[in-house]
Short mmCIF file of C-alpha atoms and ligand atoms in Angstrom, two decimals:
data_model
loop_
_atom_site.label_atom_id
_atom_site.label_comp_id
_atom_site.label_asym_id
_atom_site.label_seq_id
_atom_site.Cartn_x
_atom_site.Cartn_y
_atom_site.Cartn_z
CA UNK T 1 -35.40 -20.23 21.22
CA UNK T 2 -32.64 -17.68 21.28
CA UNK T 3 -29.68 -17.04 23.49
CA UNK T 4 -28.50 -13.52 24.22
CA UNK T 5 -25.52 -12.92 26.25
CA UNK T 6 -24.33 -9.32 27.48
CA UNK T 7 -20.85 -9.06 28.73
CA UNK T 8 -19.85 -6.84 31.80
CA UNK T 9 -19.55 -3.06 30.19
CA UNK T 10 -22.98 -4.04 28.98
CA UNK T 11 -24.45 -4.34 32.34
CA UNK T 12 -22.27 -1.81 33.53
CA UNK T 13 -24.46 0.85 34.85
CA UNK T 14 -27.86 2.05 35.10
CA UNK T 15 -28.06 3.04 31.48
CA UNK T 16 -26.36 0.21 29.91
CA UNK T 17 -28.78 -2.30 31.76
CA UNK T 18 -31.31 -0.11 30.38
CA UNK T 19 -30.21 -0.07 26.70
CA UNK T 20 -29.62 -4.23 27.66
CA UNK T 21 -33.52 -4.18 28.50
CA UNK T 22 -34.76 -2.91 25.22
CA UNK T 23 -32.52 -5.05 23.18
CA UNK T 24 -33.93 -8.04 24.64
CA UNK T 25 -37.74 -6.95 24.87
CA UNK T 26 -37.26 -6.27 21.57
CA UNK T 27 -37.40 -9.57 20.35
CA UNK T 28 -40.37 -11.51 20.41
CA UNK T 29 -39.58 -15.00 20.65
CA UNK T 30 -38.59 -17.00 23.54
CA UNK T 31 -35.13 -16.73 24.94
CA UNK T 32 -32.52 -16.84 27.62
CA UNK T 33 -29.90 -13.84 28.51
CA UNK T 34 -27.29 -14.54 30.06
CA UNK T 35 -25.16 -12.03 32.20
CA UNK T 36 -21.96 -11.53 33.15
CA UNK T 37 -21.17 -9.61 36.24
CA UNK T 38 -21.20 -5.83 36.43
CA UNK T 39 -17.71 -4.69 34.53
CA UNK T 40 -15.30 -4.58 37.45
CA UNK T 41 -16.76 -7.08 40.06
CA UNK T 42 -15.46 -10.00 39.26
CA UNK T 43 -12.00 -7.94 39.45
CA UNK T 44 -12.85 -6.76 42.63
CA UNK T 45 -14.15 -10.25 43.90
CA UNK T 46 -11.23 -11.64 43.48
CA UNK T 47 -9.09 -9.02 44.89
CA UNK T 48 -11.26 -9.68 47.96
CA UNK T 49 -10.30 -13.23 47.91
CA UNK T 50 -6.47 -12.49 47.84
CA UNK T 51 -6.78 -10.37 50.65
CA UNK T 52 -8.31 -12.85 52.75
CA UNK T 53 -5.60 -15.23 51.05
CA UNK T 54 -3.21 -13.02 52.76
CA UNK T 55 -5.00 -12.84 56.48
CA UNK T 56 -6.14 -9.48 55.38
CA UNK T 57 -9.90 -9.77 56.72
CA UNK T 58 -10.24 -6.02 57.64
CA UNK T 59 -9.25 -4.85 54.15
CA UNK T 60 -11.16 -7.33 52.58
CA UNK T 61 -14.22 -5.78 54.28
CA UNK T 62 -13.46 -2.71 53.54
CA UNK T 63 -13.23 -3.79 50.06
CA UNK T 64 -16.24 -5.52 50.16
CA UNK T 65 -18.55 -2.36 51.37
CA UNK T 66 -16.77 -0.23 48.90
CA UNK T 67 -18.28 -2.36 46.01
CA UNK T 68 -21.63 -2.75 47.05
CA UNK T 69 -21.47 1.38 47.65
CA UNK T 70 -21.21 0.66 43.53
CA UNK T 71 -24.08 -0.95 43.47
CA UNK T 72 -26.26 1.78 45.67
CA UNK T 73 -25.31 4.42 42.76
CA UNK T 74 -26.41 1.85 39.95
CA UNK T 75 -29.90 0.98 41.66
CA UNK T 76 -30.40 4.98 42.38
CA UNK T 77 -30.05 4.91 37.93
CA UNK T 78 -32.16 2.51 37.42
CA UNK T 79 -35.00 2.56 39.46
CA UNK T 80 -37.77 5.17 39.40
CA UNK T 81 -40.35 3.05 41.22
CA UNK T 82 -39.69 3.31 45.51
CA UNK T 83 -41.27 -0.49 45.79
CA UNK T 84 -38.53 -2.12 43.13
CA UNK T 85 -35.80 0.60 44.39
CA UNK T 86 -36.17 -1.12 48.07
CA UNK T 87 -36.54 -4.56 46.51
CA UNK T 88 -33.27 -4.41 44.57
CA UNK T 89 -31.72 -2.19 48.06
CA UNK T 90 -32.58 -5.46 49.88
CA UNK T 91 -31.64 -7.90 47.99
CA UNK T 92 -28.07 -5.75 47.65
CA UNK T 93 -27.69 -5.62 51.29
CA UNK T 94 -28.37 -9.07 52.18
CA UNK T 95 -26.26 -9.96 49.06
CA UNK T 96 -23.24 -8.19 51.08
CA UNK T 97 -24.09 -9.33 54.41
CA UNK T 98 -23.83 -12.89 52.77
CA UNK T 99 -20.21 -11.77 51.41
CA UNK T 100 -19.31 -10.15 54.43
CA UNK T 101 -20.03 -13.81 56.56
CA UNK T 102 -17.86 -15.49 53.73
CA UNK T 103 -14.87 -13.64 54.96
CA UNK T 104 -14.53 -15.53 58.00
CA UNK T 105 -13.30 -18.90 56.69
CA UNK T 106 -10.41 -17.25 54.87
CA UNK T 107 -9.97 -18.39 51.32
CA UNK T 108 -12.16 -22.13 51.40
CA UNK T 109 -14.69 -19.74 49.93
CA UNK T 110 -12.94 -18.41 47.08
CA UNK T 111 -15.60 -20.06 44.46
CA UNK T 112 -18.75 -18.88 46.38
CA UNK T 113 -17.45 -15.31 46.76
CA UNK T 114 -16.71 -15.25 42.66
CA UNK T 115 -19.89 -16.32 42.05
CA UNK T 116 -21.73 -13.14 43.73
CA UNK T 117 -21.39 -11.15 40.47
CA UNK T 118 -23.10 -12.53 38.49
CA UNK T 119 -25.78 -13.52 40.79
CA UNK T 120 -26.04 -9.87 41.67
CA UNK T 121 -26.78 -8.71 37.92
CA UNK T 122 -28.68 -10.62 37.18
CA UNK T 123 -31.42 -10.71 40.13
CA UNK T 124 -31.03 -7.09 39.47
CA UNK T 125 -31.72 -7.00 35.75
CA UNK T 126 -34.75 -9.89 36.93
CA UNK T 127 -35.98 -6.99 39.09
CA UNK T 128 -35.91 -4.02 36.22
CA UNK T 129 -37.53 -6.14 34.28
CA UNK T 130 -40.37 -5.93 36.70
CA UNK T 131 -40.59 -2.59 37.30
CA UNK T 132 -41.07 -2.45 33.42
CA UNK T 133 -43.95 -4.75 33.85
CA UNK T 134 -42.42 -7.77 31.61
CA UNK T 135 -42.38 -10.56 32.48
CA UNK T 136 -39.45 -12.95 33.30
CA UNK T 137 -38.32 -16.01 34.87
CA UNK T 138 -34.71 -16.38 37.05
CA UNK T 139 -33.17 -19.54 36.62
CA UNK T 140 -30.12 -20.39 38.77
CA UNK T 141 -27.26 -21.77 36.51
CA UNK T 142 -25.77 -23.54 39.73
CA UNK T 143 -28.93 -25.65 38.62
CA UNK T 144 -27.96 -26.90 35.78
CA UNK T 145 -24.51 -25.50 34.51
CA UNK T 146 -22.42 -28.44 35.59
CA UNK T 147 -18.22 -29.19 34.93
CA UNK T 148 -16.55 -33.01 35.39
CA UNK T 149 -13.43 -33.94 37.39
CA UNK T 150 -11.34 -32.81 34.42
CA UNK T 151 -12.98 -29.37 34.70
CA UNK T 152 -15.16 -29.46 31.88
CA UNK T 153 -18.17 -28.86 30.70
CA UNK T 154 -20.71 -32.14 31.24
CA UNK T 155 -22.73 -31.55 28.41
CA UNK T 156 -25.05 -34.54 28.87
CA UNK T 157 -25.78 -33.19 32.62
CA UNK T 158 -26.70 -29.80 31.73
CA UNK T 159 -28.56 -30.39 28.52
CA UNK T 160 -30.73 -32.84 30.74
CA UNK T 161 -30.92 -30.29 34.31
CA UNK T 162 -31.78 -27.44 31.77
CA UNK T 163 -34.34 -28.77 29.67
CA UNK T 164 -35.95 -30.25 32.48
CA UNK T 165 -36.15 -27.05 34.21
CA UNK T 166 -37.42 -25.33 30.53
CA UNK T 167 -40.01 -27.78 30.38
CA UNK T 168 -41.41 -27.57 33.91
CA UNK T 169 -41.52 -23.64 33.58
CA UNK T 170 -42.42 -23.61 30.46
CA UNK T 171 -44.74 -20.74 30.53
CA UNK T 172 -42.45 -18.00 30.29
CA UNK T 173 -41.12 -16.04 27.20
CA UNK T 174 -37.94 -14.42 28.80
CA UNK T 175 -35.14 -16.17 31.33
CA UNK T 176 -32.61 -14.96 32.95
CA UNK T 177 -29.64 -16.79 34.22
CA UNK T 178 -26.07 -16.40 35.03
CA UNK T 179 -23.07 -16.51 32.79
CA UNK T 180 -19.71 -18.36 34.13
CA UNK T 181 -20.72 -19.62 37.41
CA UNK T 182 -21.24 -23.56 37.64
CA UNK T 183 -21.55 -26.55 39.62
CA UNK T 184 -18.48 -29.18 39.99
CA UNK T 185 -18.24 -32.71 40.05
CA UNK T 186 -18.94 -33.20 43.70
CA UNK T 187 -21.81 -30.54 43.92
CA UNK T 188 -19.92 -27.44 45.08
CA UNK T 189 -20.25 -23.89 43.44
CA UNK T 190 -17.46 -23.34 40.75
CA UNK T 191 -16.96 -21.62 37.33
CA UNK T 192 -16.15 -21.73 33.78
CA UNK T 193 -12.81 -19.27 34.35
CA UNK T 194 -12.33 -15.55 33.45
CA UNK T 195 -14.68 -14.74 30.42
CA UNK T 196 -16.62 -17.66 30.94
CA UNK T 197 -19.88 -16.38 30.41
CA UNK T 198 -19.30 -16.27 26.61
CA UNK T 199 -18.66 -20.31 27.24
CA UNK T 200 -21.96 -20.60 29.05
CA UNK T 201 -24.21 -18.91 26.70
CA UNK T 202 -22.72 -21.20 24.03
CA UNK T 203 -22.93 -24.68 26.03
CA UNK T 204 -26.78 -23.26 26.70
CA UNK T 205 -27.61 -22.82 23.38
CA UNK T 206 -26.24 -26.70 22.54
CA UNK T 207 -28.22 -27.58 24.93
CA UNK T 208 -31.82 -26.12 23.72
CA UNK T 209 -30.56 -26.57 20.26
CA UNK T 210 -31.21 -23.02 20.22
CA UNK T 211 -31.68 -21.36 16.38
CA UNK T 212 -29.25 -18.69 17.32
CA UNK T 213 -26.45 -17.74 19.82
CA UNK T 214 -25.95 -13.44 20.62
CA UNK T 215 -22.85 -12.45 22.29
CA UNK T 216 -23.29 -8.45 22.94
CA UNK T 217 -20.18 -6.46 23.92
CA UNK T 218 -18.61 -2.94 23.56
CA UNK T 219 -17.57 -3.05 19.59
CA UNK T 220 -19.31 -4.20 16.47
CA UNK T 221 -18.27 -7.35 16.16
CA UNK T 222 -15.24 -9.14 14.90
CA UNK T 223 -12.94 -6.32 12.65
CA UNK T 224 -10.34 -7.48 9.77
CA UNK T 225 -7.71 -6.15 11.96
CA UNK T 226 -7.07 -4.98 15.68
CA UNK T 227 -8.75 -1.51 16.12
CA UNK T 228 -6.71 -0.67 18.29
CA UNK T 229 -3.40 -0.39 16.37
CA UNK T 230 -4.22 -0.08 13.02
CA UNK T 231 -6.62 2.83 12.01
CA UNK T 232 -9.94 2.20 8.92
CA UNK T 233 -10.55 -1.55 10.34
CA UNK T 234 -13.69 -2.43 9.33
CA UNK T 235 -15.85 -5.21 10.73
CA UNK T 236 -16.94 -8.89 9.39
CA UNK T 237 -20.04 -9.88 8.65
CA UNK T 238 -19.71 -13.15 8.23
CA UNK T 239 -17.19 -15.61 9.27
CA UNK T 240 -16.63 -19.54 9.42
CA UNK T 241 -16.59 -21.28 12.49
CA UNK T 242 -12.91 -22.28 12.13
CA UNK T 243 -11.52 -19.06 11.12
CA UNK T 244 -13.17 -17.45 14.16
CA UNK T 245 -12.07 -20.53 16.07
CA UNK T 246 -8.16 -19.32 15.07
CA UNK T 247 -8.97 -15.32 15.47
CA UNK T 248 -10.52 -15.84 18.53
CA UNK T 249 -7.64 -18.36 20.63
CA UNK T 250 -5.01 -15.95 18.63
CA UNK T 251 -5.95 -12.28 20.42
CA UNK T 252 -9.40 -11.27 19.30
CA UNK T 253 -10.58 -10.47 22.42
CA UNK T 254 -14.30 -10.16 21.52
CA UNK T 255 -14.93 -14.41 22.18
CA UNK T 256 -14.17 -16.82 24.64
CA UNK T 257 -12.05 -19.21 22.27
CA UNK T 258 -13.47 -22.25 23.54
CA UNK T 259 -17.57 -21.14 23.15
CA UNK T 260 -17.46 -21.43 19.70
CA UNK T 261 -17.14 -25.57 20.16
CA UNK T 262 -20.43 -26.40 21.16
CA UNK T 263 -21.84 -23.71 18.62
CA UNK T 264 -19.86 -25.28 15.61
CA UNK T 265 -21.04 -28.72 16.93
CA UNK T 266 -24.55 -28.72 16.52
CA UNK T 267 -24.12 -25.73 13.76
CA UNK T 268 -26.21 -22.77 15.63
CA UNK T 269 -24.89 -19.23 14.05
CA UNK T 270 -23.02 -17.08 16.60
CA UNK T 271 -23.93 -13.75 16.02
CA UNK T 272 -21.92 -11.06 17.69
CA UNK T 273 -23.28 -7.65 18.73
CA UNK T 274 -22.49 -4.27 19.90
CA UNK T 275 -24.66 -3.05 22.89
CA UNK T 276 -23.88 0.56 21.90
CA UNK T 277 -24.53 0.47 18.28
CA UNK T 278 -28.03 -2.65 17.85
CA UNK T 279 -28.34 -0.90 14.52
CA UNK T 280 -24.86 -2.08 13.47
CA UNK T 281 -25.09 -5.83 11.49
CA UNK T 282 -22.24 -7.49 13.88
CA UNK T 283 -20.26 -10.60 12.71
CA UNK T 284 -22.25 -13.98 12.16
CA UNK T 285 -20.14 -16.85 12.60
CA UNK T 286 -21.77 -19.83 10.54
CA UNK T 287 -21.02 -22.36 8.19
CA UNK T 288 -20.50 -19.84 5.39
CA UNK T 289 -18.75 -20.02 1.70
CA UNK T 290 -14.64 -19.47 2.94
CA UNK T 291 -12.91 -15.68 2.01
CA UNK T 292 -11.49 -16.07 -0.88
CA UNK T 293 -8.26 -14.79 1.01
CA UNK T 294 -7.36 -13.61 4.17
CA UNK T 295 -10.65 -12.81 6.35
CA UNK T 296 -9.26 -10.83 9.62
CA UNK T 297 -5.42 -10.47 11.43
CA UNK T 298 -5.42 -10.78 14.80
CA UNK T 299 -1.92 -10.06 17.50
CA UNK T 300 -1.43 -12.51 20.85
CA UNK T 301 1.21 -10.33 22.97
CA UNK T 302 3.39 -11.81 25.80
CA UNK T 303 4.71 -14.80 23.87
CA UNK T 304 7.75 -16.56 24.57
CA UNK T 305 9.85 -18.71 21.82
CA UNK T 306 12.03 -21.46 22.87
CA UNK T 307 14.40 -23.13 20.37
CA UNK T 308 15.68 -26.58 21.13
CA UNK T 309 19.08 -27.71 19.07
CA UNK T 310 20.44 -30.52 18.98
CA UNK T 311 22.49 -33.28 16.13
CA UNK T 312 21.37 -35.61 18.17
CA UNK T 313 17.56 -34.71 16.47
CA UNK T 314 19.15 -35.68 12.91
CA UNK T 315 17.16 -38.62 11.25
CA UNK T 316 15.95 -40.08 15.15
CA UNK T 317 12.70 -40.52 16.07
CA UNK T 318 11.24 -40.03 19.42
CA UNK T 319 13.53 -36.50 19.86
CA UNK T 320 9.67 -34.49 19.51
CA UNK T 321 8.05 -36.69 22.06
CA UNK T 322 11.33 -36.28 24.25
CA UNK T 323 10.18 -32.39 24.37
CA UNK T 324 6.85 -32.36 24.12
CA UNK T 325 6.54 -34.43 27.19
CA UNK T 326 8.95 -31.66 29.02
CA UNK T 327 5.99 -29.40 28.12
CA UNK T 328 3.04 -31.79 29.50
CA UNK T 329 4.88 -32.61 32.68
CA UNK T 330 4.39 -28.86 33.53
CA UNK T 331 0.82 -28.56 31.93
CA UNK T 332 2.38 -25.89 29.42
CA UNK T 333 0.43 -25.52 26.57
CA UNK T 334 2.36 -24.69 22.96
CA UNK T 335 1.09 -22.67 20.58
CA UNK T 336 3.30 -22.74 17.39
CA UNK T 337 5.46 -25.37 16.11
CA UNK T 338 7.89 -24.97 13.61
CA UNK T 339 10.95 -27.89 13.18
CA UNK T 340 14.16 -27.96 11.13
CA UNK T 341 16.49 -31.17 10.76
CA UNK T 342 18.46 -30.42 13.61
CA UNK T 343 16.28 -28.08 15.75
CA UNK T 344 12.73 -26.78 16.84
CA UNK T 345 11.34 -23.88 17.39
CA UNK T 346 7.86 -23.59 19.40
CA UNK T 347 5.63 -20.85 21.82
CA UNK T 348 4.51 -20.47 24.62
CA UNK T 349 1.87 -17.89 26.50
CA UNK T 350 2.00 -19.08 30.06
CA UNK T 351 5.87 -18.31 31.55
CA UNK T 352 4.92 -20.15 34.96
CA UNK T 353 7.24 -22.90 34.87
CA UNK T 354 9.89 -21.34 32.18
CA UNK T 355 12.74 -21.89 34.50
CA UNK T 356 12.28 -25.73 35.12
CA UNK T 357 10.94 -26.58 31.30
CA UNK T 358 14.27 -25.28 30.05
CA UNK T 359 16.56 -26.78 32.80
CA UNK T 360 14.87 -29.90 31.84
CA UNK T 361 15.23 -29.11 27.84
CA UNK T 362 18.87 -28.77 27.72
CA UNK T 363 19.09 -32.67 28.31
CA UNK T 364 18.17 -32.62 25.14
CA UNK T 365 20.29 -29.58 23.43
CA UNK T 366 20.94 -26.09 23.35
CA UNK T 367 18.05 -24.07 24.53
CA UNK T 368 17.43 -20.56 23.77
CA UNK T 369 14.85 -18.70 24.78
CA UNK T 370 12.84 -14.94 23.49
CA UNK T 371 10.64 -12.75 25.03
CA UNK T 372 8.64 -10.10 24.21
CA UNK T 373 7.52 -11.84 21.13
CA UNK T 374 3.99 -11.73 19.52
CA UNK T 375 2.36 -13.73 17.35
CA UNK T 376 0.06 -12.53 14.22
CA UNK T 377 -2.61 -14.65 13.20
CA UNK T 378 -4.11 -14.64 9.54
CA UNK T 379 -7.38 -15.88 9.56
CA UNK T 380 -8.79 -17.29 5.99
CA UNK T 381 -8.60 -19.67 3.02
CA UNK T 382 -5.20 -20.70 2.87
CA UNK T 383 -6.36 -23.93 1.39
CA UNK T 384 -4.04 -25.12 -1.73
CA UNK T 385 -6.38 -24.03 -4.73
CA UNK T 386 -5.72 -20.49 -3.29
CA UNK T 387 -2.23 -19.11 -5.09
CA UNK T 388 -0.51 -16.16 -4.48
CA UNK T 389 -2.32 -15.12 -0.58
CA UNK T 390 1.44 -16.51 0.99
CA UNK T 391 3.61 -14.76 -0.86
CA UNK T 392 1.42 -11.87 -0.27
CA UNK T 393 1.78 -11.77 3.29
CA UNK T 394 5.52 -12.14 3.23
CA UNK T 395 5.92 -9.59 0.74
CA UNK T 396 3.73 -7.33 2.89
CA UNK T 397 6.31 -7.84 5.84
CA UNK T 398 9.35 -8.21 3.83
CA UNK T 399 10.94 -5.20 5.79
CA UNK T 400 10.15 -7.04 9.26
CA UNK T 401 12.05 -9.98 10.62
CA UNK T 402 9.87 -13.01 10.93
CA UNK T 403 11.42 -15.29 13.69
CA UNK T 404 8.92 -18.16 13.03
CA UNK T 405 5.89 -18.97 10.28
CA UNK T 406 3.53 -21.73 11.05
CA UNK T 407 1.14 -22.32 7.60
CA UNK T 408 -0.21 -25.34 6.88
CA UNK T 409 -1.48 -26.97 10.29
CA UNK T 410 -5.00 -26.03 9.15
CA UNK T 411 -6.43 -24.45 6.17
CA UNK T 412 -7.73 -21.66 7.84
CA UNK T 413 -4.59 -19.80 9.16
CA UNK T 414 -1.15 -18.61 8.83
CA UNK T 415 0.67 -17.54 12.11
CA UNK T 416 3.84 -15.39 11.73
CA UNK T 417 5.95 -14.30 14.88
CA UNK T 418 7.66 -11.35 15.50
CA UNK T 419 9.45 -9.20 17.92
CA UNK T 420 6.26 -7.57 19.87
CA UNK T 421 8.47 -3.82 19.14
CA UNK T 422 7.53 -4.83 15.38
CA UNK T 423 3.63 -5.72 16.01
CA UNK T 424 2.04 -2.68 14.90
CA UNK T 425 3.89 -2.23 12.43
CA UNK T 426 3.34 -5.71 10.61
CA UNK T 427 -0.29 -5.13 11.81
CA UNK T 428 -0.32 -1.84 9.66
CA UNK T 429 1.38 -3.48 6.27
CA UNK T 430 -0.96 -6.59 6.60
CA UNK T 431 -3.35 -4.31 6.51
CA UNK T 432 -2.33 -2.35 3.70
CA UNK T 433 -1.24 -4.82 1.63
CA UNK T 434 -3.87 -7.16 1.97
CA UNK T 435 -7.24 -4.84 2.17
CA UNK T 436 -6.44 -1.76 1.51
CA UNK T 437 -4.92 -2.46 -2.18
CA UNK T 438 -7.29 -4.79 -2.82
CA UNK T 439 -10.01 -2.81 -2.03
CA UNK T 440 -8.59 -0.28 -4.16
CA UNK T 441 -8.30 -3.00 -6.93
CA UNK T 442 -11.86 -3.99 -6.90
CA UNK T 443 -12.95 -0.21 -7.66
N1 LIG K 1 -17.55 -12.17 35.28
C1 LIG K 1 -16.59 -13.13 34.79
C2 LIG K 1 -15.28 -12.43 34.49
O1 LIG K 1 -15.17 -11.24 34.66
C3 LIG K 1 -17.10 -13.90 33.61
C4 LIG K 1 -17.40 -13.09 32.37
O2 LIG K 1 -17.62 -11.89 32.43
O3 LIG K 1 -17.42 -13.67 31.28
O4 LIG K 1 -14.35 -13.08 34.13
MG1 MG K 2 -16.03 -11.37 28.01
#
């Protein structure tokens, strides 16, 4: 079995759920799509919330029928027949109605009403399917998709729930189910957080030991370098596990960081798509022979250095756990570490409780603090055979100060940190430096 998984711009509109249809019908063999909400929804879902959050009930209504006005223009796309038009028309209205009666209760809801998204697409995409005379089956992931006390995944639950269900409906080629949403530890709806449906169609796929994982989104898979900033980026077609592990926690949007765990554990390939482009060979992530250098740079924005001084740090142990524990007392987590004799440097991405980590940090020394930083992450073989790739990358950005460089906490990456005013420009001499010469090299 496969699992295909189509993000929110996928299922978008009318024509996307369309071009979503033939993708999957196109493959013969048995499999399970996952979908994430219609692009915007969830967004919109939880701006609903807030408003109720804030006593705001007749705005949150109003809110509420704006959206599923959305939905009327999308089912006018995508249905020709009248008899699945006023099947999906009903199921959108009493969809609503059902929001509509959450309001009441103020915010104890807030999980049920984030749900409705992707419940909505994908009883709608259950019902195209019909009017296109295929077969499918609907199975509920509040069913199976299940999260522990701690908030994560319970991987013996739901690869026991699903199968079971798999095996007792085992007659079908094509299910449908919902990306993100979940079941807690005592039974009520919950979810995987933002961008969690990349997360479910990974933990699904461990489940079934499925023989392949597709995530489908808006660009052709995983480039060398941010698109964005940096023009002639071209993408990957292959990747290891832990260099997409890096790329993905370090700013490459395309993947949930934490779905490629359950992937890399029971080895199933990744491959990543582009919903607008099928024809275009994505990035598979799989165990795969290492680059021989750097595979793909990636930028993480809104990063904040601290530095921590101190003498005191000279020769004594215990001074890291002193700060580290600073950091875990306000559930903080760090994402570079770099230490001298008498100071540290380290990063953070989450500024919540900046104010009381470094009141409680200058127990320990002088504290200074930067904002606006970013952090670029080289993803590759930066194991020790390989000479020469890190004096390549500081010779690329020899013109640019470098306020930190973290290289050797895994073989697979080098993270260098810079004021974010210098980003695209390091982005752009990474680039040339490191593909476009040797590109021109090879010829
Ligand atoms: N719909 C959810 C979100 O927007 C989950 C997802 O799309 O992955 O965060
Ligand atoms: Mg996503």
């Amino acid at each position: 079995m496969i699992v295909l998984k189509f993000g929110g711009t996928s299922v978008g509109n009318a024509t996307n759920i369309k071009k979503v249809a033939n993708i999957v019908n196109a493959y013969q063999e048995s499999k399970i799509v996952v979908l994430s909400a219609v692009s915007g929804t969830t967004n919109s879902l939880v701006n609903i919330n807030n408003l109720l959050a804030e006593h705001k009930k007749e705005e949150a209504i109003l809110l509420t029928n704006e959206l599923e006005l959305t939905y009327h223009t999308l089912i006018d796309g995508l249905f020709s027949s009248e008899y699945y038009q006023l099947k999906a028309l009903t199921f959108i209205r009493n969809s609503f109605d059902y929001l509509r009666s959450l309001t009441n209760n103020g915010v104890e809801n807030e999980k049920i009403i984030l749900a409705q998204g992707e419940i909505i697409s994908t009883n709608l995409f259950q019902i195209y399917q019909a009017q296109l005379g295929n077969e499918s089956k609907l199975i509920s992931a509040l069913d199976f998709m299940s999260i522990d006390e701690h908030g994560e995944p319970d991987m013996k639950n739901i690869q026991n729930k699903l199968n079971t269900i798999l095996n007792q409906e085992s007659n079908h080629n094509t299910y449908i189910t919902q990306g993100y949403i979940c079941k807690n530890n005592v039974e009520e709806i919950d979810n995987l957080k933002r961008g969690g449906s990349d997360y479910t169609a990974s933990l699904i796929g461990a489940a079934i030991k499925a023989s392949e994982i597709q995530i489908w989104t808006d660009i052709d898979g995983m480039h060398n370098n941010d698109p964005r900033f940096v023009e002639n980026t071209f993408s990957i077609d292959e990747i290891t596990f832990d260099e997409a592990a890096e790329l993905a926690y370090f700013g490459a949007k395309i993947l949930h960081p934490q779905s490629i765990i359950p992937a890399q554990k029971n080895n199933i390939p990744v491959l990543l798509k582009n919903t607008f482009n099928p024809n275009d060979k994505g990035t598979i992530i799989k165990n795969c022979e290492n680059s021989k250098g750097v595979r793909a740079i990636a930028a993480k924005d809104n990063i904040i250095a601290i530095k921590i001084k101190s003498y005191r740090m000279l020769m004594a142990y215990g001074f890291l756990k002193n700060i580290f524990e600073v950091f875990e007392k306000y559930q903080t987590a760090i994402d570079m570490i770099t230490t001298s004799e008498i100071a540290v440097s380290l990063t953070i991405d989450d500024a919540t409780y900046l104010k009381k980590i470094t009141e409680e940090l200058q127990v320990f020394g002088n504290v200074e603090v930067d904002k606006q930083m970013s952090i670029i992450c080289l993803a590759g073989n930066f194991s020790q055979s390989g000479k020469g790739i890190s004096a390549s990358v500081i010779n690329c950005l020899k013109d640019i100060p470098i306020r930190m460089i973290s290289y050797g906490g895994s073989n697979y990456n080098m993270s260098l940190l810079v004021i974010t005013d210098d980003k695209v420009n390091a982005l752009n001499l990474l680039n040339e430096g490191l593909f476009v010469q040797k590109q021109l090299q090879e010829v």
